[in-house]
Each structure stands twice: as structure tokens, then as C-alpha cells.
JSON list of C-alpha atoms in Angstrom, two decimals:
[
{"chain": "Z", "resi": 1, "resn": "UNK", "atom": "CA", "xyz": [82.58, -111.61, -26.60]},
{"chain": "Z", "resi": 2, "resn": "UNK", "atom": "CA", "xyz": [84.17, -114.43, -24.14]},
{"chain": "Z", "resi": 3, "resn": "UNK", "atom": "CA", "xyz": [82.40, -112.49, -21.34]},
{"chain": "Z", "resi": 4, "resn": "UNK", "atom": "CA", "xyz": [79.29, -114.47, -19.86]},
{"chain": "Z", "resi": 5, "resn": "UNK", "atom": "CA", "xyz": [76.45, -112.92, -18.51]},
{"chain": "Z", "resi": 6, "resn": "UNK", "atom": "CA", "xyz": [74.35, -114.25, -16.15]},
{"chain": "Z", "resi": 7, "resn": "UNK", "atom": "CA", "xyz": [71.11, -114.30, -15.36]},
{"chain": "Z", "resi": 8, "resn": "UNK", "atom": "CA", "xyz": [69.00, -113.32, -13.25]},
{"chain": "Z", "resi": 9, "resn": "UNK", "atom": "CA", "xyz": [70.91, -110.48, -11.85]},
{"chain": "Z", "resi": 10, "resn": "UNK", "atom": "CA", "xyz": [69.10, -110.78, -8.59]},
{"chain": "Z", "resi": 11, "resn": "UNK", "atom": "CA", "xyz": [68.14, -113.73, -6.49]},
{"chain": "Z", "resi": 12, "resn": "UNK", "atom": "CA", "xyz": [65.92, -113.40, -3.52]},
{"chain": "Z", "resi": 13, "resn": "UNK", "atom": "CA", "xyz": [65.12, -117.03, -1.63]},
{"chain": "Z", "resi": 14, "resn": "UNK", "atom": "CA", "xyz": [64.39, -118.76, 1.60]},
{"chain": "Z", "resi": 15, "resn": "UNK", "atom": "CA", "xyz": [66.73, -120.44, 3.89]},
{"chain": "Z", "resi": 16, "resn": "UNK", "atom": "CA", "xyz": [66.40, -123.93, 2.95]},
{"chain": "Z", "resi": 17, "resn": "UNK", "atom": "CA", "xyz": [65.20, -123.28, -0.91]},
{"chain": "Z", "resi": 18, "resn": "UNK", "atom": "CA", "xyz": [67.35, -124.14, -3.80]},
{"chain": "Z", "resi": 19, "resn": "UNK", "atom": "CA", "xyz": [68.79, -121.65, -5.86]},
{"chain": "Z", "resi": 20, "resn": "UNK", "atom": "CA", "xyz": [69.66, -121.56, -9.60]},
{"chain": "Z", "resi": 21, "resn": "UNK", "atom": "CA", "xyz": [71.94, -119.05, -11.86]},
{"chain": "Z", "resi": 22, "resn": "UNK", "atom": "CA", "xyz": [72.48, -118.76, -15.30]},
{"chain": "Z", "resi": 23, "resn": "UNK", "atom": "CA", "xyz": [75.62, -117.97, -17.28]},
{"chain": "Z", "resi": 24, "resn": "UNK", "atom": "CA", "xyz": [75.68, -117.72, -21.42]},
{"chain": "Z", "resi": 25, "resn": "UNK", "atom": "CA", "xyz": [78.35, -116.85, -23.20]},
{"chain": "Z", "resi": 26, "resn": "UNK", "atom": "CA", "xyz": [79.67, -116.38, -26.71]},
{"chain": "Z", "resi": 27, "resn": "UNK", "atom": "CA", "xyz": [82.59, -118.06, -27.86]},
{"chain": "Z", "resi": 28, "resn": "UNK", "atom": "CA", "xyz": [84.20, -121.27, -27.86]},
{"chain": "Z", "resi": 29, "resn": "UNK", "atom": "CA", "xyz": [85.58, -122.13, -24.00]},
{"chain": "Z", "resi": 30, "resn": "UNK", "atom": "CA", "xyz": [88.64, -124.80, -22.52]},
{"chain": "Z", "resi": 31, "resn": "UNK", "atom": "CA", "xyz": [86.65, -124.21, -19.36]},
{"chain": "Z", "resi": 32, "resn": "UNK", "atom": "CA", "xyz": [83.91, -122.27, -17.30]},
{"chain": "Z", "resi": 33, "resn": "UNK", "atom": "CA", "xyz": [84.86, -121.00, -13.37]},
{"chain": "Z", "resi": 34, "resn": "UNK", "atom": "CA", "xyz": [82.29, -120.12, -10.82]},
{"chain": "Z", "resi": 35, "resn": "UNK", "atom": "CA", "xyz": [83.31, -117.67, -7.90]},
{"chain": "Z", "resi": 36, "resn": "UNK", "atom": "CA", "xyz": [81.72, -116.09, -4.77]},
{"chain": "Z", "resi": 37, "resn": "UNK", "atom": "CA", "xyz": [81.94, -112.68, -3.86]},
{"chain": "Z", "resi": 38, "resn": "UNK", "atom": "CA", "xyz": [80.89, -111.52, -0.18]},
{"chain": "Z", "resi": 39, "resn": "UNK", "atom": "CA", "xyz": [79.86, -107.89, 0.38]},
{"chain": "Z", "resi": 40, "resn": "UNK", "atom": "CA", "xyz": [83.34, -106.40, 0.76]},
{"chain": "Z", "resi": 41, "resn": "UNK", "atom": "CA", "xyz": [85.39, -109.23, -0.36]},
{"chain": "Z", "resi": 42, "resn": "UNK", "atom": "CA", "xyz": [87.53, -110.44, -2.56]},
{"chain": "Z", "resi": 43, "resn": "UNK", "atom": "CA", "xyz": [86.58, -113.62, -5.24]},
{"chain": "Z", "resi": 44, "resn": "UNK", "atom": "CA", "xyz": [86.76, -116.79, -3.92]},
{"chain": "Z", "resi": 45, "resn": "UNK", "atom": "CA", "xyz": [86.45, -119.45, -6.83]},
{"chain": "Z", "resi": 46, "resn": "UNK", "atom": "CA", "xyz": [83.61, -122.23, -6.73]},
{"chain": "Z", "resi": 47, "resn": "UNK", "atom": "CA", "xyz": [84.23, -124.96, -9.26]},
{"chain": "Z", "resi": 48, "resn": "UNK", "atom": "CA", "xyz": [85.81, -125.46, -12.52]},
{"chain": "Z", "resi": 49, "resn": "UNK", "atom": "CA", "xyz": [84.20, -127.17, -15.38]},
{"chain": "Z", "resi": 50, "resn": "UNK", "atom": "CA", "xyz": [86.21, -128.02, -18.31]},
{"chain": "Z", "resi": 51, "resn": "UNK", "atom": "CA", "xyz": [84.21, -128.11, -22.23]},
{"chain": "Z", "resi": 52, "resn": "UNK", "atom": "CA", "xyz": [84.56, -131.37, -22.16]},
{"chain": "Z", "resi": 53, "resn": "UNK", "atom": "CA", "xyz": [82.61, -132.53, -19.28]},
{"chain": "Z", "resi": 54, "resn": "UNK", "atom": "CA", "xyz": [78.60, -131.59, -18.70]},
{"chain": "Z", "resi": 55, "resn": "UNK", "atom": "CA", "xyz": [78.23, -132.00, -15.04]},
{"chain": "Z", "resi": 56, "resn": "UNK", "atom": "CA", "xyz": [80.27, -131.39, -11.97]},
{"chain": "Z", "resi": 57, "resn": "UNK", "atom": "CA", "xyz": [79.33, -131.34, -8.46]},
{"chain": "Z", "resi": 58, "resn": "UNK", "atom": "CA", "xyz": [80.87, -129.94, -5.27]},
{"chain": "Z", "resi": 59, "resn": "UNK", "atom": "CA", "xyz": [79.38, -130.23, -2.16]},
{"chain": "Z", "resi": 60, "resn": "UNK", "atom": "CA", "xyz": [76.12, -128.47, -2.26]},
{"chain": "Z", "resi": 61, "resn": "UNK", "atom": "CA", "xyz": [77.11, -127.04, -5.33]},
{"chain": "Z", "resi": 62, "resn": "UNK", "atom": "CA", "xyz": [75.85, -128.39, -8.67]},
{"chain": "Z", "resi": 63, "resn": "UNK", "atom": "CA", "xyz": [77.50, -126.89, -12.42]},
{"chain": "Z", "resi": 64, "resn": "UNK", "atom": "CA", "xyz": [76.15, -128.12, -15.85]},
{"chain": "Z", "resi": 65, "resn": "UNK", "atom": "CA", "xyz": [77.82, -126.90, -19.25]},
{"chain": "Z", "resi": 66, "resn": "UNK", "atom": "CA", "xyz": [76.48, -126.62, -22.39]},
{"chain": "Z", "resi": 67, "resn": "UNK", "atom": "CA", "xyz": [78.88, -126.13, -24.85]},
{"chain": "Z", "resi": 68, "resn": "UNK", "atom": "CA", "xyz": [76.10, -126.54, -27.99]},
{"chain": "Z", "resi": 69, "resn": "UNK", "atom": "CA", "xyz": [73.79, -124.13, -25.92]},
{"chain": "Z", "resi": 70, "resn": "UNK", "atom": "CA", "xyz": [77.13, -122.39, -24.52]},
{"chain": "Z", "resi": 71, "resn": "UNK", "atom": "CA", "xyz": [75.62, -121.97, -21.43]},
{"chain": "Z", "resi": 72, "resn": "UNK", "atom": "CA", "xyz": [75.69, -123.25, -17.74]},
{"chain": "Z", "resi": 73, "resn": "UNK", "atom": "CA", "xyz": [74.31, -122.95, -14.65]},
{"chain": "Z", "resi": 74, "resn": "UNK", "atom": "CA", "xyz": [75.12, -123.62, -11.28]},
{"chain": "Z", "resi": 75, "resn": "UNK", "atom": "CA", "xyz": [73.00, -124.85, -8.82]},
{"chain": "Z", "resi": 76, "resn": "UNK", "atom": "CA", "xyz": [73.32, -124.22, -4.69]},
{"chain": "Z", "resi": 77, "resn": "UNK", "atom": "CA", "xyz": [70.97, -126.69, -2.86]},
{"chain": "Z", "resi": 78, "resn": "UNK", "atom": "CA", "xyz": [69.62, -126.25, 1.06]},
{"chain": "Z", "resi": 79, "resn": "UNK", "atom": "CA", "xyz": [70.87, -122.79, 0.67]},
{"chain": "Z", "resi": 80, "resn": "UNK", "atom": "CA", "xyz": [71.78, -121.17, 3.74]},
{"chain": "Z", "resi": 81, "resn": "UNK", "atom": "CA", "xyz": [72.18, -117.31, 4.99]},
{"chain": "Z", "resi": 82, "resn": "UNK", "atom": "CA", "xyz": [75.79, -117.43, 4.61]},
{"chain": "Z", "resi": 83, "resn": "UNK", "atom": "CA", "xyz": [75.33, -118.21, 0.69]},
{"chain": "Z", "resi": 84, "resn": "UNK", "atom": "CA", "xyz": [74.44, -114.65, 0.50]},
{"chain": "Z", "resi": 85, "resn": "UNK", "atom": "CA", "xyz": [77.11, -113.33, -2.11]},
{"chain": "Z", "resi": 86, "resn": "UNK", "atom": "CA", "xyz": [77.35, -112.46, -6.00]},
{"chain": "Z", "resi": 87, "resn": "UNK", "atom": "CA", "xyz": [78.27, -115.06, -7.72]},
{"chain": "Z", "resi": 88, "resn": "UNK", "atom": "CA", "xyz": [80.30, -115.05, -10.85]},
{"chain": "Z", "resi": 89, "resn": "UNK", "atom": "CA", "xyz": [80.73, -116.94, -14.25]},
{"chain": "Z", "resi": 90, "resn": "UNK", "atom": "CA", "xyz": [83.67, -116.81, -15.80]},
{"chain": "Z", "resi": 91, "resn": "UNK", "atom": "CA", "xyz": [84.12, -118.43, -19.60]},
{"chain": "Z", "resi": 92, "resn": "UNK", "atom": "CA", "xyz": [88.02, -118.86, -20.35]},
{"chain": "Z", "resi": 93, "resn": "UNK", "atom": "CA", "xyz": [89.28, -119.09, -23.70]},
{"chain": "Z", "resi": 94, "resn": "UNK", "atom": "CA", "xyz": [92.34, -117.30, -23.60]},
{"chain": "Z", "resi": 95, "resn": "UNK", "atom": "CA", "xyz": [91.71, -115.16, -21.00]},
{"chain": "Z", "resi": 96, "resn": "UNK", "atom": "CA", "xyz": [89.09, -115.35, -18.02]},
{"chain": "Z", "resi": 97, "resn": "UNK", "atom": "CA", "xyz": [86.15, -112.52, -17.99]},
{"chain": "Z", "resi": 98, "resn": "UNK", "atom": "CA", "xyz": [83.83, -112.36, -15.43]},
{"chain": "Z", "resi": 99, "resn": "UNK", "atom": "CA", "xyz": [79.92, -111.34, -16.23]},
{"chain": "Z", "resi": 100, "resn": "UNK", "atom": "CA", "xyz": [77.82, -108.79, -14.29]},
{"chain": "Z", "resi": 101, "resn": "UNK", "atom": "CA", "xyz": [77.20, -111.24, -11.76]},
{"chain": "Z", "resi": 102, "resn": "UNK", "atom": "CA", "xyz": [73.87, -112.28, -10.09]},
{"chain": "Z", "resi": 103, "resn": "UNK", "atom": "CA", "xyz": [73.50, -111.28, -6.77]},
{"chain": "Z", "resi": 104, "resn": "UNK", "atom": "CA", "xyz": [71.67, -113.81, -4.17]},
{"chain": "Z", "resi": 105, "resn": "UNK", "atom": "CA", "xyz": [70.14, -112.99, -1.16]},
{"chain": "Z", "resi": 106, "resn": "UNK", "atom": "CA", "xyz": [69.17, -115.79, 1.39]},
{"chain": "Z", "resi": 107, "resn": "UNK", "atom": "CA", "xyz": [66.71, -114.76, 3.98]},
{"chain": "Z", "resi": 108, "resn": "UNK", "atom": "CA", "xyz": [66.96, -116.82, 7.36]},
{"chain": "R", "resi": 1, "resn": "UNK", "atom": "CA", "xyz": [99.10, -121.00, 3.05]},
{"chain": "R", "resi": 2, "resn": "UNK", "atom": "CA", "xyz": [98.83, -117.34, 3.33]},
{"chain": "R", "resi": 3, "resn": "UNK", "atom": "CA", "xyz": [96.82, -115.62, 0.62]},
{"chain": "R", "resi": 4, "resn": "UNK", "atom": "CA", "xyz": [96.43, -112.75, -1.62]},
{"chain": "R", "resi": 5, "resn": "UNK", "atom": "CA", "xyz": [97.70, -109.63, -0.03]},
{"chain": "R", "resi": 6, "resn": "UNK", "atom": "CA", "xyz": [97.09, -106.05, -0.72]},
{"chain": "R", "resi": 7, "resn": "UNK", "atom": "CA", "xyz": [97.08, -102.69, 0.68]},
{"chain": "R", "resi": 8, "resn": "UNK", "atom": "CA", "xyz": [95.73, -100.65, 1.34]},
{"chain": "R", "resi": 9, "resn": "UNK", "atom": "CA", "xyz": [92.96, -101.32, 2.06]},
{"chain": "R", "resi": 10, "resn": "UNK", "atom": "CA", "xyz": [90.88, -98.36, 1.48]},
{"chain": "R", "resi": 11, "resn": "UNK", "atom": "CA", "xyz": [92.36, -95.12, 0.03]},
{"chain": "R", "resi": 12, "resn": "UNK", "atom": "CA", "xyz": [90.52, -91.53, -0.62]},
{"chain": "R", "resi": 13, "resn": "UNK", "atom": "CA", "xyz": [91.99, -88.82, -2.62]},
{"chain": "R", "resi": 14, "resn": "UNK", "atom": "CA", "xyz": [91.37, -85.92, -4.83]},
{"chain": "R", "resi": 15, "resn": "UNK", "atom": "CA", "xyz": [90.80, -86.16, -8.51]},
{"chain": "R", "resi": 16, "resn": "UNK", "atom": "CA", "xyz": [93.96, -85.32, -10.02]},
{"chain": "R", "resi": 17, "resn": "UNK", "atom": "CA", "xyz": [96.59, -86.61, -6.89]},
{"chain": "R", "resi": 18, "resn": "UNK", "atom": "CA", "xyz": [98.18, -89.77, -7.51]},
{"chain": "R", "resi": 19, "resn": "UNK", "atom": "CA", "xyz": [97.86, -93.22, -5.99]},
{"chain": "R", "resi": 20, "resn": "UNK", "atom": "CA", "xyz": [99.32, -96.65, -5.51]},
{"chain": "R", "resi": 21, "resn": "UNK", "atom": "CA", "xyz": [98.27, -99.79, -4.78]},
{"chain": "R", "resi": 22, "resn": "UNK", "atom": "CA", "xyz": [100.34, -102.85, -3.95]},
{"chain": "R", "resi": 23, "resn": "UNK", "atom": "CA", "xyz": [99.78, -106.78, -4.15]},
{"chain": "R", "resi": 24, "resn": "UNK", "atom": "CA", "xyz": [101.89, -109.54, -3.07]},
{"chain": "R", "resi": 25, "resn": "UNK", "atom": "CA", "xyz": [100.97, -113.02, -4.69]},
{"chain": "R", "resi": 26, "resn": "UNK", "atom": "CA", "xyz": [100.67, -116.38, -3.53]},
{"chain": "R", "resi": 27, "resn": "UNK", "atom": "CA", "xyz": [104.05, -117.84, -2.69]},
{"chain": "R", "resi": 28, "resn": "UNK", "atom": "CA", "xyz": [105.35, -119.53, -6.14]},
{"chain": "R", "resi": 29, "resn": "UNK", "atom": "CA", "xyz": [102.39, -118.30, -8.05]},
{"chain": "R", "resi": 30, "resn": "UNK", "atom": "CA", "xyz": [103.87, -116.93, -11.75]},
{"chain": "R", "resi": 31, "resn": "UNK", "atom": "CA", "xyz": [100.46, -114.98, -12.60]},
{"chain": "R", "resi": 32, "resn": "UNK", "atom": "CA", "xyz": [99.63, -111.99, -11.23]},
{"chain": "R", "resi": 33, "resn": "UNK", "atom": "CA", "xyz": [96.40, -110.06, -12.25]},
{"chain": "R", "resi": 34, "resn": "UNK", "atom": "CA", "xyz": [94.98, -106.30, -11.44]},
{"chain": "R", "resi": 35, "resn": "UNK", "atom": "CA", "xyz": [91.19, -106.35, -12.13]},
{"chain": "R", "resi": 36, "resn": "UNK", "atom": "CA", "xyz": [88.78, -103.32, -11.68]},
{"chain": "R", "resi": 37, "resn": "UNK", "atom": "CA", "xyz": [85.51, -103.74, -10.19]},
{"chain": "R", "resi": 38, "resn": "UNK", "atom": "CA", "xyz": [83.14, -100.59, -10.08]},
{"chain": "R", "resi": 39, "resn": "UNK", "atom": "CA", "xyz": [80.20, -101.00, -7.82]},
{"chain": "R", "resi": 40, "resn": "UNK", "atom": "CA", "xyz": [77.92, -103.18, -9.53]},
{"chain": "R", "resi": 41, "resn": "UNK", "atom": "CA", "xyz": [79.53, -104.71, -12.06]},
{"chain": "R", "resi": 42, "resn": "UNK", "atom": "CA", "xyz": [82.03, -107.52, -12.54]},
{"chain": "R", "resi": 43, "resn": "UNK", "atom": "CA", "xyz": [85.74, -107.81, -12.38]},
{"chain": "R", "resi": 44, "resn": "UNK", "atom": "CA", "xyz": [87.49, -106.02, -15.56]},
{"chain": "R", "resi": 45, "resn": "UNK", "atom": "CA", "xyz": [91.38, -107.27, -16.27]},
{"chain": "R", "resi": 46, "resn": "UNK", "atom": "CA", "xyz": [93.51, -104.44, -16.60]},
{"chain": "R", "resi": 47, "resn": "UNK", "atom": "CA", "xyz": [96.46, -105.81, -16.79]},
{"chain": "R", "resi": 48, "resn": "UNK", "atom": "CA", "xyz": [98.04, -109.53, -16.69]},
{"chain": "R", "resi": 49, "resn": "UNK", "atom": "CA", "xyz": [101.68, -110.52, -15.72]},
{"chain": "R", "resi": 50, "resn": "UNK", "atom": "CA", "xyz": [103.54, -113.38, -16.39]},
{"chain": "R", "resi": 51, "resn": "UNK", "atom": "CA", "xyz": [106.80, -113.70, -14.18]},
{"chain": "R", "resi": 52, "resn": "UNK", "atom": "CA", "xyz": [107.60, -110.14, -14.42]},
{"chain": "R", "resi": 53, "resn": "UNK", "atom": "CA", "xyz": [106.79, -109.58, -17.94]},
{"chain": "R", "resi": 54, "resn": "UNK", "atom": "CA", "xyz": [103.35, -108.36, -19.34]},
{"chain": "R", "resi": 55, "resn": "UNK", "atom": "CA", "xyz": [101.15, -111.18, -21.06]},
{"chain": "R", "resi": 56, "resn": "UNK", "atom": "CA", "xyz": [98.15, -108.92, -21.39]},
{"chain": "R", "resi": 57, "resn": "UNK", "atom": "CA", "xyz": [97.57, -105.16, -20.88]},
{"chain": "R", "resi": 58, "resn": "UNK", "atom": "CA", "xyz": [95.23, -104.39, -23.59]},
{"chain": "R", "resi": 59, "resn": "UNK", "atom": "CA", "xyz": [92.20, -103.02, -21.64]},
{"chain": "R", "resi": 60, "resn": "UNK", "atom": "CA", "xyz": [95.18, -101.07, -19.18]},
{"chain": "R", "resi": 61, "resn": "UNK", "atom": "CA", "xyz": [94.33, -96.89, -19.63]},
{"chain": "R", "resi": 62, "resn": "UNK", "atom": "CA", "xyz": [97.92, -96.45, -19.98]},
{"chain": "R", "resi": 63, "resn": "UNK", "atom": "CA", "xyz": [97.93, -92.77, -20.27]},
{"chain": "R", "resi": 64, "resn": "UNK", "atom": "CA", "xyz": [97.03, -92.66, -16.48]},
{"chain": "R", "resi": 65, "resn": "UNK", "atom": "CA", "xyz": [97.99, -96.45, -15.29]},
{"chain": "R", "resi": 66, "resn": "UNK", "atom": "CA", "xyz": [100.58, -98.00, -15.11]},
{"chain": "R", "resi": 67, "resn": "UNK", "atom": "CA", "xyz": [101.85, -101.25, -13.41]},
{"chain": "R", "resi": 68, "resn": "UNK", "atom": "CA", "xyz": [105.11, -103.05, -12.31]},
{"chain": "R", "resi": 69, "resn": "UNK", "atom": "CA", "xyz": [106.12, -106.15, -10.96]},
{"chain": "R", "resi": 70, "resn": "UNK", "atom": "CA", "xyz": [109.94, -105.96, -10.36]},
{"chain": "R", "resi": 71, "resn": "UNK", "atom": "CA", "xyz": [111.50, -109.49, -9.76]},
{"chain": "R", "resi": 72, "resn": "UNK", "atom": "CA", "xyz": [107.92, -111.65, -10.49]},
{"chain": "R", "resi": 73, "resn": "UNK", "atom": "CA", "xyz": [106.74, -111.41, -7.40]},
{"chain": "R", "resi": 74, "resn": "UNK", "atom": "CA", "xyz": [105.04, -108.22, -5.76]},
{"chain": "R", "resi": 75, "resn": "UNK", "atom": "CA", "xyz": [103.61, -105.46, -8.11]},
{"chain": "R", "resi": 76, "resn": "UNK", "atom": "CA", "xyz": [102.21, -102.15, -8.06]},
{"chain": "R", "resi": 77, "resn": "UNK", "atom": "CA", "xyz": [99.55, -100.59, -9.73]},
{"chain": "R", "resi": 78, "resn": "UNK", "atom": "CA", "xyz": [99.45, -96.77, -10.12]},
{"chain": "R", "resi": 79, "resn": "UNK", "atom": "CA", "xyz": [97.18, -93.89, -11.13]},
{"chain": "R", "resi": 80, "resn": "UNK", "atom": "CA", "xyz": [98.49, -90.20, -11.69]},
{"chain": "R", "resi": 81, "resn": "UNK", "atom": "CA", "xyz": [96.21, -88.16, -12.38]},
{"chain": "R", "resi": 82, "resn": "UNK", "atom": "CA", "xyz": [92.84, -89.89, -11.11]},
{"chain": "R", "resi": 83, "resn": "UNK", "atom": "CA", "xyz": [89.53, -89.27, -12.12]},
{"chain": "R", "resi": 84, "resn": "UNK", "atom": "CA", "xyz": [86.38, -89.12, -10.60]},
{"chain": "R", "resi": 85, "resn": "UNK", "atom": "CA", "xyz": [85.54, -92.69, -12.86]},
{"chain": "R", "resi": 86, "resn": "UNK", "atom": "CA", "xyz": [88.42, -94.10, -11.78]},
{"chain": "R", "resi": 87, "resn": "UNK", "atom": "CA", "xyz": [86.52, -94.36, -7.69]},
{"chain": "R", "resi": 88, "resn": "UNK", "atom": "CA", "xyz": [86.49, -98.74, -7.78]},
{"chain": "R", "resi": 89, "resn": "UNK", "atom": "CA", "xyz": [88.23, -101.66, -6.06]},
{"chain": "R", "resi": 90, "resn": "UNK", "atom": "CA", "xyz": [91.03, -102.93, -7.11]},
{"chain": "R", "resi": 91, "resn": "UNK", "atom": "CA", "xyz": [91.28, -106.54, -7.07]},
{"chain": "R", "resi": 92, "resn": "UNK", "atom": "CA", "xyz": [94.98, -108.60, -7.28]},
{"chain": "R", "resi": 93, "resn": "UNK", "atom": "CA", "xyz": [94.86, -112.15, -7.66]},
{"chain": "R", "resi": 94, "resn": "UNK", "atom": "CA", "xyz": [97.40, -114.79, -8.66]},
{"chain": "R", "resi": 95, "resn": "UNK", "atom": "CA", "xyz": [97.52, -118.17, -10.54]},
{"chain": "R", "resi": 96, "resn": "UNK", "atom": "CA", "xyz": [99.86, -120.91, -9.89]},
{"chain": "R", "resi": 97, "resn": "UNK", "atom": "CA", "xyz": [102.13, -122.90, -12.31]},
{"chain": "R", "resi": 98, "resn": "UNK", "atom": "CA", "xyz": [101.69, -120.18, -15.52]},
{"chain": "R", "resi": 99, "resn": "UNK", "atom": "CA", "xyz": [98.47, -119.05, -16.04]},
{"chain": "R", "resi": 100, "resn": "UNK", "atom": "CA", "xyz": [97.13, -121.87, -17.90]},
{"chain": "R", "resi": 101, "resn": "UNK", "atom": "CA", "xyz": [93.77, -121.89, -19.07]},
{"chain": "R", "resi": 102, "resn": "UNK", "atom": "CA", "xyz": [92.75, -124.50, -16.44]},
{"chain": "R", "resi": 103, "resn": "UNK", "atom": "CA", "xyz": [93.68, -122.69, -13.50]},
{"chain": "R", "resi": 104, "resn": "UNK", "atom": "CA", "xyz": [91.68, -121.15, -10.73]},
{"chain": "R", "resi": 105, "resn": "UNK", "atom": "CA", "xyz": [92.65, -117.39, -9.31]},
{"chain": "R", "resi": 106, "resn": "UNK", "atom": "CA", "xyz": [93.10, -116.80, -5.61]},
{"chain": "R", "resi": 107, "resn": "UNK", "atom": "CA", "xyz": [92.29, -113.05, -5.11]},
{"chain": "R", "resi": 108, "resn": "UNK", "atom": "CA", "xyz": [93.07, -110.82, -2.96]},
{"chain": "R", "resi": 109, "resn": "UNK", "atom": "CA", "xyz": [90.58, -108.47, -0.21]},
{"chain": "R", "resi": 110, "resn": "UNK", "atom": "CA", "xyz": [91.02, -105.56, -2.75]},
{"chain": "R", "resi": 111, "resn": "UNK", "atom": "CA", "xyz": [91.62, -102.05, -2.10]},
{"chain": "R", "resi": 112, "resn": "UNK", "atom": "CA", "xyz": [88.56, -99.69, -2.08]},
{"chain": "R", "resi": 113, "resn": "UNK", "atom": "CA", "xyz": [89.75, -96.45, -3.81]},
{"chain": "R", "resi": 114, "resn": "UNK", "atom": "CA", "xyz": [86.99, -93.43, -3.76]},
{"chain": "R", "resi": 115, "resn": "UNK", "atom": "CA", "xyz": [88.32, -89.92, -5.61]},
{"chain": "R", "resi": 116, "resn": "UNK", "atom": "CA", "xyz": [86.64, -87.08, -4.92]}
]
């Protein structure tokens, strides 16, 4: 299916670490969508990457897409408490379907 | 610019009783979405509007829900009779020019319904 599923599903780091998620998916993409979601809350999107481009950075936010591997993964650097949040992948073909999400924790 | 908004925010009711959730989109935004999110898991589409018609319903329980959005811009979704499954948070968000592929969503705060 066009859903992706990331991975891991749970994330547990230090203030100050890095902190890297996962998203595969399963059929062919125009363009992959991160988004945030804080206890509560609703979605708030990331970063867009379209299938034609491999990396794409955002402030402390890094995104890679392979569309041979059909996978990507998005990178937060010098995390901080306040990145505490699921965070979603979202492959759109015709439609966008989010994955399970992986939920990070980021202990001061 | 002012975003996403729904109400209410939380609801409880009784399985069976009825309920109704409202959403009012981003100013100019064509797209309008009603996703599902049980705890846990990710956002599921329910149902997807275009203007005011319906571009994508197909995962919409339509013997229990059903959704509107008179004139393109606000929309309601509604449940009669709920179930006990049916206890999620219901997300709105919009898109902007037409719901082109490349476009981000700007959700709404959700509403939190639990049936008992």
C-alpha cells in the first residue's frame, strides 16, 4: 500500500543527541511529507520532499529519499525537549497516508 | 493567518446517540479533509472534499457517517448511531490551491470524541 511505516516506533534520547526515523513505503511517490504531532495536538507538517530530489534540509531538520530503496528518513539534530512529539511520514501518490508514526521522547 | 478550526473540542456520549463535529478551513483553501486517529495509530482519511464536492470517500463507514460541506467552505462530519470503536479524534485539515499532490495540509486541534 502507499501507506509508509516507520520505524522505530519509539525513540528515547538525550537533550543534545541526534535523532533518526525511518519511513518505507510501497509504491511509486510525487512526494514524501514529514509532520509533528504534540501530545494533544493537531499535525503540523515538517518538510516536503519531492521523488525527484534525495536530500532536503530545514533548519535542524535533515530528509533523504530513496526512491530505488523507497524509503527515507529524517533526521533532527541538537534535539531539544520540545522535539518531543510523533512524528509522521506521509508517501503521496494520489492521496497522502500517514504511517503508525514513531514516537520520540527527548529527556532534558 | 488564522488556522484550522474545529469544535468541539472534546465530546462524550453514549453508544448509540448521535454526534457532530464541525471544521472551518483555511481562508481560500479548496481541500478539506476529515481524518480519524485512534489512540496510537496514525491519521486514517475518511473522507476528502474538493470545493464542495466529494473527491474521495472510499474508506468513509457510510452506513453511520456521513459528511457535508455546503458552499466549499465549512463542513460537518456526523455519526448516528456511534459505537464504542468509533471513541477517536477527529482531525480536519485543509489544502490550498486544489489538493495537488505537492501540497502540505494545515490541520486542525481535532476534536476528542470518547463513547461510552
Amino acid at each position: 500500500s502507499q501507506q509508509g511505516e516507520e520505524d522505530p516506533q519509539a525513540l528515547s534520547i538525550q537533550e543534545g543527541e541526534n535523532a533518526t526515523m525511518n519511513c518505507s513505503y510501497k509504491t511509486s511517490i510525487n512526494n514524501l511529507q514529514w509532520y509533528r504531532q504534540n501530545s494533544g495536538r493537531g499535525l503540523v507538517h515538517l518538510i516536503l520532499i519531492r521523488s525527484n530530489e534525495r536530500e532536503k534540509h530545514s533548519g535542524r531538520l535533515r530528509v533523504t529519499l530513496d526512491t530505488s530503496k523507497k524509503s527515507s528518513s529524517l533526521l533532527i539534530t541538537a534535539s531539544r525537549a520540545a522535539d518531543t512529539a510523533s512524528y509522521f511520514c506521509a508517501p503521496a501518490g494520489g492521496k497522502l497516508i500517514f504511517g503508525q508514526g514513531t514516537e520520540l521522547s527527548v529527556k532534558p | 493567518e488564522a488556522g484550522v478550526a474545529q469544535s468541539p473540542r472534546y465530546k462524550i456520549i453514549e453508544k448509540r446517540q448521535s454526534v457532530a463535529f464541525w471544521c472551518n478551513p483555511i481562508s481560500g483553501h479548496a481541500t478539506l479533509y476529515w481524518y480519524q486517529q485512534i489512540l496510537g495509530q496514525g491519521p486514517k482519511l475518511l473522507i476528502q472534499f474538493q470545493n464542495n464536492g466529494v473527491v474521495d470517500d472510499s474508506q468513509l463507514p457510510k452506513d453511520r457517517f456521513s459528511a457535508e460541506r455546503l458552499k466549499g467552505v465549512d463542513s460537518t462530519l456526523k455519526i448516528q448511531p456511534a459505537k464504542l470503536e468509533d471513541s477517536a479524534v477527529y482531525l480536519c485539515a485543509s489544502s490550498g490551491r486544489g489538493g495537488g499532490q505537492n501540497e502540505k495540509l494545515f490541520f486542525g486541534s481535532g476534536t476528542q470524541l470518547s463513547v461510552l
